[in-house]
mmCIF file of C-alpha atoms in Angstrom:
data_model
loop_
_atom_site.group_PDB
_atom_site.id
_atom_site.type_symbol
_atom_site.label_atom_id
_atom_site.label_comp_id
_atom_site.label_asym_id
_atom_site.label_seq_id
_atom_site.Cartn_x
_atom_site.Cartn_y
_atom_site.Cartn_z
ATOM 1 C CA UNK Y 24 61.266 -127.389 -40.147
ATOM 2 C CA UNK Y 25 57.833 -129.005 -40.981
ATOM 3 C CA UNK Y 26 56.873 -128.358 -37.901
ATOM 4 C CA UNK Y 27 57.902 -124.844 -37.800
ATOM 5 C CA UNK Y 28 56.052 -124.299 -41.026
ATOM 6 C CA UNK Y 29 52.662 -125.706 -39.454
ATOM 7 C CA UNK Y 30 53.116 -123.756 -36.523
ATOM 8 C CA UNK Y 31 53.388 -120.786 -38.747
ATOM 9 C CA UNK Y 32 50.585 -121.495 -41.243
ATOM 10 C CA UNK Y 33 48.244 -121.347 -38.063
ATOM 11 C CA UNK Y 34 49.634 -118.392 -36.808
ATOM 12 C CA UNK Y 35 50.698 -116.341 -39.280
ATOM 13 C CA UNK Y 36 49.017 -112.636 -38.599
ATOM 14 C CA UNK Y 37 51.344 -113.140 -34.530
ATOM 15 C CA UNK Y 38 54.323 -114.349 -36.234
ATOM 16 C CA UNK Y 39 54.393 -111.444 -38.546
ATOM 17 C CA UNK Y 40 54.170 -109.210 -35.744
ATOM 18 C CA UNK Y 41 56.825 -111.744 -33.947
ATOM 19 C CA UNK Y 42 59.502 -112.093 -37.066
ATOM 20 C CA UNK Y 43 59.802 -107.722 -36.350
ATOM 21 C CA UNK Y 44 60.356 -108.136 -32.845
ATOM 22 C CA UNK Y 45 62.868 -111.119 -33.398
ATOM 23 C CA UNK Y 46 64.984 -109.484 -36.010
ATOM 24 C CA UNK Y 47 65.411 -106.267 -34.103
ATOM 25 C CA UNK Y 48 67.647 -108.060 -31.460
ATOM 26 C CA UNK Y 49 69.461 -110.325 -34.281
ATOM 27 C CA UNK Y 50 70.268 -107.515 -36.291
ATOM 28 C CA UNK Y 51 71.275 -104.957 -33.334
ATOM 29 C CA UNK Y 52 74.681 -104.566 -32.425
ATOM 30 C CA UNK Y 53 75.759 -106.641 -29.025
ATOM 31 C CA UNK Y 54 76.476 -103.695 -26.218
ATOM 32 C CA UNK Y 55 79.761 -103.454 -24.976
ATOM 33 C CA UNK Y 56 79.792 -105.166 -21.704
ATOM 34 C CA UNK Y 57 82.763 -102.704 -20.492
ATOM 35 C CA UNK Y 58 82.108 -100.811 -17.493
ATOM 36 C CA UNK Y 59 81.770 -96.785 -17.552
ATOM 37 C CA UNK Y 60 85.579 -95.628 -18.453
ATOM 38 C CA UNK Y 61 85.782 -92.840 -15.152
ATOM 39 C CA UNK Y 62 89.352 -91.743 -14.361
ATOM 40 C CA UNK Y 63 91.206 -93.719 -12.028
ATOM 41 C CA UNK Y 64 91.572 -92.795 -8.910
ATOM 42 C CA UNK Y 65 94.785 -91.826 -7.436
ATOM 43 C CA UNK Y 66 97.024 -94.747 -7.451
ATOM 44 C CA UNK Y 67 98.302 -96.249 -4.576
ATOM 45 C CA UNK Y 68 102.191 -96.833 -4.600
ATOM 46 C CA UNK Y 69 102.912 -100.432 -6.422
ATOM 47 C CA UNK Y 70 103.310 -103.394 -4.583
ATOM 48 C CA UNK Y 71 106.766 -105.625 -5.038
ATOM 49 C CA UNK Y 72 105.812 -108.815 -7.585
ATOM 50 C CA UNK Y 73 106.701 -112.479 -6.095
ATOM 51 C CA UNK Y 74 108.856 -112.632 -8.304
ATOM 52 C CA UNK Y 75 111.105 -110.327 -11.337
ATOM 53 C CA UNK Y 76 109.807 -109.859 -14.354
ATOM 54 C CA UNK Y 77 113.186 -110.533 -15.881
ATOM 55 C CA UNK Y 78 111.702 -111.602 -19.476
ATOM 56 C CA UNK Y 79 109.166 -108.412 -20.063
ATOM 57 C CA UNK Y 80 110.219 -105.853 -22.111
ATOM 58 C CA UNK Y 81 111.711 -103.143 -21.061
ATOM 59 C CA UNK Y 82 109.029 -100.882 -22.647
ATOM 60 C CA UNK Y 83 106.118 -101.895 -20.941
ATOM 61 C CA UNK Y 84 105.474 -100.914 -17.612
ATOM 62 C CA UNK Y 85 103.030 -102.521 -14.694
ATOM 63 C CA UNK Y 86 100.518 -101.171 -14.545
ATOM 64 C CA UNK Y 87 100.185 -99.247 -11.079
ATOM 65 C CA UNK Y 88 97.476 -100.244 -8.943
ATOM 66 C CA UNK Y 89 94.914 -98.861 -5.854
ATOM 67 C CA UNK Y 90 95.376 -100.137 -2.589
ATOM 68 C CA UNK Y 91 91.289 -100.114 -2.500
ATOM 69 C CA UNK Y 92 88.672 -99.920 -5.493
ATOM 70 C CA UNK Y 93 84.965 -99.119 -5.136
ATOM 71 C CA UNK Y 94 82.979 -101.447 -7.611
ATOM 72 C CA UNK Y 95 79.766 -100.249 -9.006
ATOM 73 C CA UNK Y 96 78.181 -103.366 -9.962
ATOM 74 C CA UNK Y 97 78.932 -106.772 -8.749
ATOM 75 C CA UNK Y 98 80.663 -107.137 -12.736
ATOM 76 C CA UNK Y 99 83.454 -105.204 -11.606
ATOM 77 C CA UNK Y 100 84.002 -106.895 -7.749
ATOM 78 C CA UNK Y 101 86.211 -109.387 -8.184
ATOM 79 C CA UNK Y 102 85.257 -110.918 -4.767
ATOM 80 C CA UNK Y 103 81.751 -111.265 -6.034
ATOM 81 C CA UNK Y 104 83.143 -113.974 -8.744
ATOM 82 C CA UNK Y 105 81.200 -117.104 -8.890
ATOM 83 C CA UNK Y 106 77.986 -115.176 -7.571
ATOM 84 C CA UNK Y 107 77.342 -112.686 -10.575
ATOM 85 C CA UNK Y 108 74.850 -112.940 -13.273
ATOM 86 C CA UNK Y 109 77.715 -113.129 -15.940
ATOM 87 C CA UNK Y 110 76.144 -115.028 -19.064
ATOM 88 C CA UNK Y 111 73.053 -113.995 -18.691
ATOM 89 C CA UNK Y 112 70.991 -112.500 -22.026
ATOM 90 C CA UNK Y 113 68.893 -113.549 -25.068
ATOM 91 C CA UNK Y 114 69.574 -117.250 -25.488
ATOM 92 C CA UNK Y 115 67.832 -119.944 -26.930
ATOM 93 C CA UNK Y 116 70.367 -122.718 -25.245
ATOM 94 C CA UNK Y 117 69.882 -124.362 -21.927
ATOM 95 C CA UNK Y 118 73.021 -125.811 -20.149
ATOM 96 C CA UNK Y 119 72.410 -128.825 -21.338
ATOM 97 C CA UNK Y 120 71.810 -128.156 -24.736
ATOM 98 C CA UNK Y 121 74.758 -126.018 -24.453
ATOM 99 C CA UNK Y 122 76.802 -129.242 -22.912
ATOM 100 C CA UNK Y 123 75.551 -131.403 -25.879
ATOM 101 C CA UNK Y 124 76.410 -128.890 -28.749
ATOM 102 C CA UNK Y 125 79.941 -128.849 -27.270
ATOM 103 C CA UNK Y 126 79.923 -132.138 -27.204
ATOM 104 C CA UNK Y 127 79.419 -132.488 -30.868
ATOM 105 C CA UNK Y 128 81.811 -130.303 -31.679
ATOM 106 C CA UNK Y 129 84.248 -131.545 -29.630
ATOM 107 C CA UNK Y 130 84.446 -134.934 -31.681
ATOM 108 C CA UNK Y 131 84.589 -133.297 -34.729
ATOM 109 C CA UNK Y 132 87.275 -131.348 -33.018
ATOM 110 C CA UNK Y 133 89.024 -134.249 -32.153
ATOM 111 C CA UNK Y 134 88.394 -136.391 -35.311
ATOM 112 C CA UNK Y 135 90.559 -134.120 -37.101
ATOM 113 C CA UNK Y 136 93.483 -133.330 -34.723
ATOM 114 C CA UNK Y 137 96.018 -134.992 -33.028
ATOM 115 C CA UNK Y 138 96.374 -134.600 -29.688
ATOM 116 C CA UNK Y 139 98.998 -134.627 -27.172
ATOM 117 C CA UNK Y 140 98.834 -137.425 -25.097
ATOM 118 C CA UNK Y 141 101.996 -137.050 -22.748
ATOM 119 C CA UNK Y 142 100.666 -137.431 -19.317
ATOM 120 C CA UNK Y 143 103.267 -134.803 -17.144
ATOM 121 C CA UNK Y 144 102.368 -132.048 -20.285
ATOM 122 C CA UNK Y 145 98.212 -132.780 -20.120
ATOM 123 C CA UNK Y 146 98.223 -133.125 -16.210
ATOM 124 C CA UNK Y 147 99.738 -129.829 -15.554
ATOM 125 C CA UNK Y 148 98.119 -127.900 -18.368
ATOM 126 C CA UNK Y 149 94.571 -129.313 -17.183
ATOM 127 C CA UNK Y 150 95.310 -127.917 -13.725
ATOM 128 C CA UNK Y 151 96.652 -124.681 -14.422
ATOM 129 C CA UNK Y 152 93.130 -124.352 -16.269
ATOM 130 C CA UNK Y 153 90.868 -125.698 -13.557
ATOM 131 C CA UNK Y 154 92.043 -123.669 -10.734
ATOM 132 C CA UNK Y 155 91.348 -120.762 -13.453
ATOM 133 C CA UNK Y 156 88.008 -122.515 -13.591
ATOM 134 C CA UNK Y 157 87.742 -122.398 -10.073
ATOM 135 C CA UNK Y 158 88.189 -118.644 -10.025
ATOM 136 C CA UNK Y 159 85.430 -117.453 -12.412
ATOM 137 C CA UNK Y 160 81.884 -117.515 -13.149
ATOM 138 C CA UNK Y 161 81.664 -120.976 -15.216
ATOM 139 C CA UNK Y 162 78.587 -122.796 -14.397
ATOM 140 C CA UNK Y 163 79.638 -125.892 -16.781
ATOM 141 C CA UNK Y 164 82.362 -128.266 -15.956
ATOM 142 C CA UNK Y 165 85.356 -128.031 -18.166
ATOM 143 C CA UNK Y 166 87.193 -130.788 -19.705
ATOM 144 C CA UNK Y 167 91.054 -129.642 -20.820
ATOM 145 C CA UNK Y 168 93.056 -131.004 -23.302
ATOM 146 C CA UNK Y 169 96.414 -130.214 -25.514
ATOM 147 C CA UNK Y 170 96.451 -130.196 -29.361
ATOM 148 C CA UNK Y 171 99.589 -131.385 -30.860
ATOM 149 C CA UNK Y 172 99.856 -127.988 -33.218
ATOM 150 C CA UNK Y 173 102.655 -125.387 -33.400
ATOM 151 C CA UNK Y 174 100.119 -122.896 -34.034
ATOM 152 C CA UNK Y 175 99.602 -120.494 -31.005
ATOM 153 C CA UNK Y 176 96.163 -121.047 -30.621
ATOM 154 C CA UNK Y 177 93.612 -121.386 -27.996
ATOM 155 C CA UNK Y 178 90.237 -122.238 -28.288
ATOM 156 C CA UNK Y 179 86.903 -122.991 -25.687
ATOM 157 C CA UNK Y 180 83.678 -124.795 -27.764
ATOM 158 C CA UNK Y 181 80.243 -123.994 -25.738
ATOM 159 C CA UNK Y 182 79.741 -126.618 -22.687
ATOM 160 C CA UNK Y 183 83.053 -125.872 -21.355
ATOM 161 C CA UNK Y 184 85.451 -128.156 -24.077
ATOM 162 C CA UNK Y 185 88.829 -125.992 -23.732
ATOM 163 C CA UNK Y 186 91.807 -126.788 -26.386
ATOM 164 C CA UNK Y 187 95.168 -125.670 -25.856
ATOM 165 C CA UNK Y 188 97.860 -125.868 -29.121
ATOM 166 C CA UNK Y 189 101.458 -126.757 -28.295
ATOM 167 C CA UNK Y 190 102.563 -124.145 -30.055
ATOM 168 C CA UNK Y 191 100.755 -121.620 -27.290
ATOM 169 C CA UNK Y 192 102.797 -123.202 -24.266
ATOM 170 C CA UNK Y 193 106.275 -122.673 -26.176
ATOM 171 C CA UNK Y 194 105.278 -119.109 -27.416
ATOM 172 C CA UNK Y 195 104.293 -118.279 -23.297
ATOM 173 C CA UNK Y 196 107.428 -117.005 -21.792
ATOM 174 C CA UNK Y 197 105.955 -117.256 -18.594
ATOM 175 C CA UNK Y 198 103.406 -119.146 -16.490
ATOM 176 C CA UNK Y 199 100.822 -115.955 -16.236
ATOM 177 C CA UNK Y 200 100.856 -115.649 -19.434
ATOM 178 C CA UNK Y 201 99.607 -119.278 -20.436
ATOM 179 C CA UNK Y 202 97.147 -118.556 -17.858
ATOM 180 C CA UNK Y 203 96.040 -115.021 -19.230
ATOM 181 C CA UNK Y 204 94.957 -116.410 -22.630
ATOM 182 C CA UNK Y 205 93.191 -119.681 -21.073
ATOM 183 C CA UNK Y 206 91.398 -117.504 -18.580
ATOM 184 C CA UNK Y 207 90.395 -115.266 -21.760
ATOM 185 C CA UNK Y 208 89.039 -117.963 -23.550
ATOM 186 C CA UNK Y 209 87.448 -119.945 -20.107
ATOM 187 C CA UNK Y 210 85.478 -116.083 -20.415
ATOM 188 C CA UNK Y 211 83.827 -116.674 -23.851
ATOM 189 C CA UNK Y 212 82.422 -119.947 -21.783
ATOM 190 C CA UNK Y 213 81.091 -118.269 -18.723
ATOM 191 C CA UNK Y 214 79.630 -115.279 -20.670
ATOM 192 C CA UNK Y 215 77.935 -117.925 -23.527
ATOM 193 C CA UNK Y 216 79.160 -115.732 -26.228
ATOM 194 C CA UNK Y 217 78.985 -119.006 -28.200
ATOM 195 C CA UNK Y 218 75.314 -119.915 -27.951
ATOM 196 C CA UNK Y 219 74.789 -115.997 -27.972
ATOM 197 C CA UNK Y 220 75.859 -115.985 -31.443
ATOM 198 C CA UNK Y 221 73.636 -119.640 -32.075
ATOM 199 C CA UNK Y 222 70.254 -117.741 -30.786
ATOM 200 C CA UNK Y 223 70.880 -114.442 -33.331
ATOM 201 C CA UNK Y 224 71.044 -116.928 -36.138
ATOM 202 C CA UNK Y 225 68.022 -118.851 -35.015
ATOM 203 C CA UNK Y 226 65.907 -116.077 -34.393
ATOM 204 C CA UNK Y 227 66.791 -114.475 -37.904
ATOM 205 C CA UNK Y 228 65.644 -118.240 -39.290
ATOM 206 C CA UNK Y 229 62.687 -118.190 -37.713
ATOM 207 C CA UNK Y 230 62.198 -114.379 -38.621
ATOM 208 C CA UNK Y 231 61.944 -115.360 -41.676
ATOM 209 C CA UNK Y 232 59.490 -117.664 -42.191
ATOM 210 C CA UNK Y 233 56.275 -115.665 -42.611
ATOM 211 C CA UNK Y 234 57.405 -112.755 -44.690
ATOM 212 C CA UNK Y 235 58.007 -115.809 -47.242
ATOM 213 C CA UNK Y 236 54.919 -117.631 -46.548
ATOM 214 C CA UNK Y 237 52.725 -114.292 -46.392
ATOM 215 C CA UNK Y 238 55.035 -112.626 -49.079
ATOM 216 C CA UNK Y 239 53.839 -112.162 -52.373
ATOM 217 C CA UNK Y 240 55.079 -115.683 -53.657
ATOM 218 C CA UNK Y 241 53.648 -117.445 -51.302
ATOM 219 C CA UNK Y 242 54.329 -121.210 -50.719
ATOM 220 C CA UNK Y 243 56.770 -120.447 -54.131
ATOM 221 C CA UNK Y 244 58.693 -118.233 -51.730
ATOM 222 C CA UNK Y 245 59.041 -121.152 -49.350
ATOM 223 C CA UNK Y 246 60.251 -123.163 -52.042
ATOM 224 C CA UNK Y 247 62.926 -119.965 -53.269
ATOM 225 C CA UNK Y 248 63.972 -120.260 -49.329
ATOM 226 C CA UNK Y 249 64.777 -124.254 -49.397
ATOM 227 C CA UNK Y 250 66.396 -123.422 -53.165
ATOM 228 C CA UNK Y 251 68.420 -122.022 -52.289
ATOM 229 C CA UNK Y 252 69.085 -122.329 -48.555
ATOM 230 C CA UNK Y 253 69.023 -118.984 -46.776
ATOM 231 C CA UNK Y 254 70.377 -120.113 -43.229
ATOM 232 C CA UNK Y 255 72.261 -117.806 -41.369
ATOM 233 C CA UNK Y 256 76.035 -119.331 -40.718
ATOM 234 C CA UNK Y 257 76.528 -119.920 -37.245
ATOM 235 C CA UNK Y 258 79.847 -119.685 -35.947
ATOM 236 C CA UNK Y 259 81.235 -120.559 -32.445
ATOM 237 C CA UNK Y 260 84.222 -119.371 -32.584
ATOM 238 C CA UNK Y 261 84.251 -115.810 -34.046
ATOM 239 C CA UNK Y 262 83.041 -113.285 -31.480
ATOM 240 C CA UNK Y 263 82.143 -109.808 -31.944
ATOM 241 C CA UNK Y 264 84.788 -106.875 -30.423
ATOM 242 C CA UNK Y 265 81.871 -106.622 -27.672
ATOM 243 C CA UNK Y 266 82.572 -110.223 -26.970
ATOM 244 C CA UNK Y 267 85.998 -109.466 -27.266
ATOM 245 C CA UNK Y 268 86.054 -106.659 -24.958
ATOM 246 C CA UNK Y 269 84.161 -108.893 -22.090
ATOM 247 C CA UNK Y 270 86.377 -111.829 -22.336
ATOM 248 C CA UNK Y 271 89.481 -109.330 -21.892
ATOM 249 C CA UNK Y 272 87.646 -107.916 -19.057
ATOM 250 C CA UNK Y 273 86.458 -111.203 -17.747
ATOM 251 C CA UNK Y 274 89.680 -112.776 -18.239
ATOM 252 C CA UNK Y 275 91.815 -110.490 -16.523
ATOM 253 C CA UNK Y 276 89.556 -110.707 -13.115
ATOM 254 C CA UNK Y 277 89.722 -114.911 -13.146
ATOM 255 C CA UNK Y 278 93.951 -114.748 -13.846
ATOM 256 C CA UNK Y 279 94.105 -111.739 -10.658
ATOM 257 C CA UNK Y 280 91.405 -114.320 -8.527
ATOM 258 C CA UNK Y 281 93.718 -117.643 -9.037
ATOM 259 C CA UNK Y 282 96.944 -115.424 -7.792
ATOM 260 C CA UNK Y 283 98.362 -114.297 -11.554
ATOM 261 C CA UNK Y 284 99.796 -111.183 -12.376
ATOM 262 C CA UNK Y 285 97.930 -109.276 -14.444
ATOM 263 C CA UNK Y 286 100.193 -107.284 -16.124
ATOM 264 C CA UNK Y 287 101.362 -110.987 -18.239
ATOM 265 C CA UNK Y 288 98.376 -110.849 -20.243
ATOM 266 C CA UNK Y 289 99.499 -106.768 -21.262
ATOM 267 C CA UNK Y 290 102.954 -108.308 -22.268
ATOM 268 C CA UNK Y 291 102.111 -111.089 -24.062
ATOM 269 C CA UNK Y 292 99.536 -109.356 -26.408
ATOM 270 C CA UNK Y 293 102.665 -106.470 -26.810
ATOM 271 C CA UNK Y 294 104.969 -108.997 -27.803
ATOM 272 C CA UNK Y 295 102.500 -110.663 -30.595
ATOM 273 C CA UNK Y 296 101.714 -107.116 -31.672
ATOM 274 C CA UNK Y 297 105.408 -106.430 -31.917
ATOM 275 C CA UNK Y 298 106.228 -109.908 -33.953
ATOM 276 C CA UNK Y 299 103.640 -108.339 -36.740
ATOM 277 C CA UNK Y 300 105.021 -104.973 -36.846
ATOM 278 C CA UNK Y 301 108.173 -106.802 -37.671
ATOM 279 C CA UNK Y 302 107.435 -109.597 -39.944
ATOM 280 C CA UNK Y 303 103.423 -108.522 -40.965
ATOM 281 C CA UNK Y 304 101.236 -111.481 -41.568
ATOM 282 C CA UNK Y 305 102.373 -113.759 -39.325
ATOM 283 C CA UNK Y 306 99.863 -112.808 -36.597
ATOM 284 C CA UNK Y 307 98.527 -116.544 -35.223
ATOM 285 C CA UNK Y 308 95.321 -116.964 -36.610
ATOM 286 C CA UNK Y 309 93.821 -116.915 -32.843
ATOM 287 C CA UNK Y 310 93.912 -112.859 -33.210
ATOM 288 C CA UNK Y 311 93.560 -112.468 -37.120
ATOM 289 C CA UNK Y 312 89.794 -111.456 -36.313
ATOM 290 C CA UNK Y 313 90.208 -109.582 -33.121
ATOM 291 C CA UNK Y 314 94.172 -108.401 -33.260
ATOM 292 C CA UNK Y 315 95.242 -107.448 -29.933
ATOM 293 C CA UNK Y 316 95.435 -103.469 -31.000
ATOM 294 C CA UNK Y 317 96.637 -100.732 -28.823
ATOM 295 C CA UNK Y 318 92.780 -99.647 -28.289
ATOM 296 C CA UNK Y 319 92.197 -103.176 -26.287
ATOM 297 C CA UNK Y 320 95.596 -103.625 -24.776
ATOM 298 C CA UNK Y 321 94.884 -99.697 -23.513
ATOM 299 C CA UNK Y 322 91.793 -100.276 -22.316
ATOM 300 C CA UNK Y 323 93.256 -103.645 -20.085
ATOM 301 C CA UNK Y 324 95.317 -101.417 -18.396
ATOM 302 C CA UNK Y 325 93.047 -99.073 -17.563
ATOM 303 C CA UNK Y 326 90.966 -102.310 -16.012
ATOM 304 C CA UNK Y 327 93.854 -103.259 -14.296
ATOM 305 C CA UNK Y 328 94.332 -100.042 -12.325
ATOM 306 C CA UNK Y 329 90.541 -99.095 -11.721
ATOM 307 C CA UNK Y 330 88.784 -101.950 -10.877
ATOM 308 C CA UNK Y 331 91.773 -104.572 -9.297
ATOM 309 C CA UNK Y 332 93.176 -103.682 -5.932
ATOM 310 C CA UNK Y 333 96.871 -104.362 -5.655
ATOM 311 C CA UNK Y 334 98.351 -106.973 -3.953
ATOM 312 C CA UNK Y 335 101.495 -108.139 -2.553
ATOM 313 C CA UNK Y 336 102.313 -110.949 -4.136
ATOM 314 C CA UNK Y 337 101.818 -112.333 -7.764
ATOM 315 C CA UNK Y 338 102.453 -115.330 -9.425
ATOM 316 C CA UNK Y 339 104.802 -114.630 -12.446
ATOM 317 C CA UNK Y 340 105.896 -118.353 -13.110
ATOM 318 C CA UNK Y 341 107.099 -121.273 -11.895
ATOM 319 C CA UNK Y 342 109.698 -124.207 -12.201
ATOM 320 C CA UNK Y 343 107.248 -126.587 -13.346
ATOM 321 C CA UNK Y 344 106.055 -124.308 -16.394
ATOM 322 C CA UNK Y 345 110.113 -124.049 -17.208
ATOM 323 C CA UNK Y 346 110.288 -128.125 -17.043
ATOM 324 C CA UNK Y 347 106.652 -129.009 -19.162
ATOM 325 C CA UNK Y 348 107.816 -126.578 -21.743
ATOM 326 C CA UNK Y 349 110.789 -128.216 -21.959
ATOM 327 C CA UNK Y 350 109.565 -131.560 -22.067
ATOM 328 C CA UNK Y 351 106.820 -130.360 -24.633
ATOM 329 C CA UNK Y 352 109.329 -128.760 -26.406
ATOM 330 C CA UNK Y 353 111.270 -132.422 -26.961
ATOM 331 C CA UNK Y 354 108.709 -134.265 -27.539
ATOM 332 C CA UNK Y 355 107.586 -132.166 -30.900
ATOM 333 C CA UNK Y 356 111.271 -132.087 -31.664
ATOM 334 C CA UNK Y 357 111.115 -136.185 -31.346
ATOM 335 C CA UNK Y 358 107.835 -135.918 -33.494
ATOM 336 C CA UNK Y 359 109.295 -133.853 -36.132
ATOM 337 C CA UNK Y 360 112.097 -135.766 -36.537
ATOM 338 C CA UNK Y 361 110.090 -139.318 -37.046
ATOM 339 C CA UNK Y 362 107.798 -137.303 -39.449
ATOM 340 C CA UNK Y 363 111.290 -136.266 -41.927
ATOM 341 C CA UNK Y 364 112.752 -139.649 -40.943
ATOM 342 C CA UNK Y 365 114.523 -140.881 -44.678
ATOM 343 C CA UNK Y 366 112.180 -143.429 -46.356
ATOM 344 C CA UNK Y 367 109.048 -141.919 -44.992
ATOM 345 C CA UNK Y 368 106.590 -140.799 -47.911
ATOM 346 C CA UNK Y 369 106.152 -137.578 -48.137
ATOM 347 C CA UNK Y 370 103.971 -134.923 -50.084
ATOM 348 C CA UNK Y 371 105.631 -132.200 -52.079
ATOM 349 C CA UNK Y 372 104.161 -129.576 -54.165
ATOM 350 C CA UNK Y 373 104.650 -129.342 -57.809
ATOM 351 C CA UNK Y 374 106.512 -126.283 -57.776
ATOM 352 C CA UNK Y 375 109.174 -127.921 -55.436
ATOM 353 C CA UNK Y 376 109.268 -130.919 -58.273
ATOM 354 C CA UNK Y 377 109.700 -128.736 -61.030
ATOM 355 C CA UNK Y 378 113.045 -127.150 -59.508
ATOM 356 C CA UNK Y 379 114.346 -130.266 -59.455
ATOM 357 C CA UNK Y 380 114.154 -130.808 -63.047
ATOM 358 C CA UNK Y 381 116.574 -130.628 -65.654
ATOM 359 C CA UNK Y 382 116.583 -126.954 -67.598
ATOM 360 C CA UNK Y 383 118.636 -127.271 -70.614
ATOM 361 C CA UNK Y 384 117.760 -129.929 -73.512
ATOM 362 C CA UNK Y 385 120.568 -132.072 -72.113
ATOM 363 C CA UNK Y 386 119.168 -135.712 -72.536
ATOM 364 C CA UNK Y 387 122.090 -137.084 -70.278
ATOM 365 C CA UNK Y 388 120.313 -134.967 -67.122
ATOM 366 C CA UNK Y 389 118.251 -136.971 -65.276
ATOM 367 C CA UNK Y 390 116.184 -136.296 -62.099
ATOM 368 C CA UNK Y 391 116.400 -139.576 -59.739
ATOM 369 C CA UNK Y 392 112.827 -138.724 -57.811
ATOM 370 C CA UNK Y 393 111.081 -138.694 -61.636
ATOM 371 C CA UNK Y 394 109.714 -142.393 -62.696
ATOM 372 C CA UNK Y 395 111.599 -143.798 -65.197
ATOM 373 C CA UNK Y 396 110.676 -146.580 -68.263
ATOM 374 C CA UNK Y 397 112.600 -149.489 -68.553
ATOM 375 C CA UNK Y 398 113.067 -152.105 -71.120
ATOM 376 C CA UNK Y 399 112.710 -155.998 -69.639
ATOM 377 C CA UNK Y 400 116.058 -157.360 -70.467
ATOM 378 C CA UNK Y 401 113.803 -160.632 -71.473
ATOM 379 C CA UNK Y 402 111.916 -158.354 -73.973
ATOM 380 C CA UNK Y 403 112.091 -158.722 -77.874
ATOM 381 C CA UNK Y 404 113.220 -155.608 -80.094
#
C-alpha cells in the first residue's frame, strides 16, 4: 500500500484522470455472455438416447435437436472447444497468480473440511471430472477431490481446485447429471469469473486512492480510508447472473463434448426447483444466490436445440455411478453411525436440555444428564 501511495503522490493529476476510467468498468454491469436468442431452426426429428431415461420425470421433455447448426462465433461451435478465446477480459491475474490464489484457498478449504478419502469413490469422481476437463476450454490443470458433506454442493476455487460434496453424488440420480453440475462449475474456471470478480475490487481500491489524497481532507482522508478500512469484499465464489448465464452455457457444451446428455442438467435443476416448491427453504445453498429459475432452465433449452447438433447416442449413466453411490452411500452411513455411537460426547443445544427438565415443583424428579452434588460419606455434618 506504501508503495501505491508513493506512486500516487507523484502522479496524482494521471491517476485522477485514471481512478474515472478504472471505476467505470468496476462499477458497470458484466454483459451477458449469451449468444443472440434467434428462433431455432426447424428441428430435426430426435435421435434415440443410449440408453432410457427411466428416472426423469414424466413432465419434462428432451429437448428436440437439429441434425446441423450454423454457429456464428467460434463461442457457440462446440468443435471449436479448446481453441476459443473463452476467459478472456479485464483481469489483473496471470495464470500463475491465478494458480497460487487457488492454492491458498484451497488449504484454507481443506483446513476446515473433512474429506473423503475412499480411494474407489475419489478415483472415479476425479475421472468423470477430467475427461470433462478434457472437453472444455480450461487452460489450468485441475486437481479433484470429494468433501465428506451431505450438503449438495459443488464448488471450483480459481487455478482449477474443484470440490465435490457427498451429498451432490447421492442427490444425482444419474451419471449426466453429476457431470452437468461439475462441467458447470469446471466453466466458472475456464471463463475466470473468479479473478474477474478479484480485478473489479482491485481496480475500485486503487480508484480510490487520489480522490482521498487530492480530496479536500487530504492526507486526513487517507487516514479516514485506513480508519476505517474501505476495501471492497472480494468474493470467489458468488458470481453475477451474467456469470451464471455463461457457465450454464459453457457447461452444457463441455457435458455434450465428453458424450453426456444434455437434457440431465434440464432435469436435475427441475427436480431441485420442484423440492422448494414443496418444502420452501430447503434449496442447497449451491443455488440460494443464483436459484435455478424457469428463466435459466428456459433459456438451456433453447441452447440445447439451437446451437448443439443431435446425436445418436448419449451417455445417461452407468453401472459404476450405481456402485460408487452405493459405496459412498455406506460409508457416510458407517460414519454417522460412529459419530452417535453411545458414550461419544456430544453437543446439544440448550433448548434440547431444557425439555428434559423437570416441570412441576416435584423435588423427587430428577434429570440423570444434569450434574448432581454429593455429600462425601467421610464428611462431617
Amino acid at each position: 500500500m506504501q508503495s501505491i501511495l508513493r506512486h500516487a503522490l507523484k502522479l496524482a493529476p494521471k491517476l485522477t484522470l485514471m481512478s474515472a476510467l478504472a471505476v467505470a468498468p468496476a462499477f458497470a454491469l458484466p454483459q451477458s455472455q449469451d449468444p443472440p436468442k434467434d428462433p431455432p431452426q426447424d428441428p430435426a426429428k430426435e435421435q434415440p438416447a443410449a440408453q432410457p431415461k427411466t428416472q426423469q420425470p414424466a413432465a419434462s421433455q428432451p429437448v428436440q435437436q437439429q441434425e446441423t447448426v450454423k454457429p456464428k462465433n467460434s463461442k457457440e461451435d462446440v468443435e471449436a472447444i479448446g481453441n476459443r478465446s473463452v476467459g478472456k477480459g479485464m483481469n489483473l491475474y496471470s495464470l500463475e497468480r491465478e494458480i497460487g490464489l487457488g492454492k491458498q484457498l484451497a488449504q484454507e478449504v481443506e483446513r476446515s473440511s473433512k474429506l473423503i478419502d475412499d480411494p474407489v469413490v475419489t478415483e472415479y469422481v476425479n475421472r468423470v471430472g477430467q475427461n470433462l476437463v478434457r472437453n472444455s476450454d480450461a487452460r489450468v490443470p485441475f486437481t479433484i477431490k470429494v468433501i465428506d458433506s451431505d450438503e449438495v454442493n459443488a464448488f471450483a476455487l480459481p487455478g482449477g481446485f474443484f470440490y465435490v460434496n457427498s451429498g451432490l453424488i447421492l442427490r444425482a440420480q444419474e451419471e449426466s447429471e453429476l457431470a452437468g453440475v461439475m462441467a458447470h462449475e469446471i466453466s466458472h474456471v475456464t471463463a475466470r469469473h473468479g479473478t474477474k470478480n478479484a480485478t473489479k475490487g482491485e481496480l475500485m481500491q486503487l480508484a480510490t486512492i487520489p480522490l482521498i489524497l487530492l480530496g479536500p481532507g487530504g492526507w486526513a482522508g487517507y487516514g479516514i480510508y485506513q480508519g476505517l478500512n474501505l476495501a471492497i469484499p472480494i468474493t470467489y465464489l458468488k458470481f453475477s447472473r451474467d456469470a451464471e448465464r455463461e457457465a450454464d452455457f459453457l457447461g452444457l457444451q463441455y457435458m455434450y463434448k465428453a458424450g453426456y446428455d444434455p437434457n440431465s442438467y434440464v432435469t436435475f435443476f427441475e427436480r431441485i426447483q420442484a423440492d422448494e416448491k414443496r418444502r420452501p427453504g430447503t434449496i442447497p445453498k449451491v443455488f440460494s444466490s443464483h436459484p435455478p429459475t424457469p428463466e435459466r432452465i428456459e433459456n438451456t433449452q433453447k441452447e440445447i436445440a439451437r446451437i448443439l447438433p443431435a446425436k445418436s447416442e448419449y451417455i445417461v449413466t452407468t453401472s459404476e455411478f450405481d456402485s460408487v453411490k452405493s459405496r459412498l452411500r455406506g460409508i457416510m452411513f458407517s460414519r454417522k453411525a460412529t459419530d452417535n455411537a453411545p458414550g461419544k460426547p456430544t453437543l446439544r443445544t440448550k433448548t434440547e436440555q431444557s425439555k428434559k427438565q423437570p416441570t412441576g415443583s416435584d423435588p423427587n424428579s430428577t434429570d440423570d444428564d444434569r450434574p448432581t452434588l454429593k455429600r462425601r460419606p467421610d464428611s462431617q455434618p
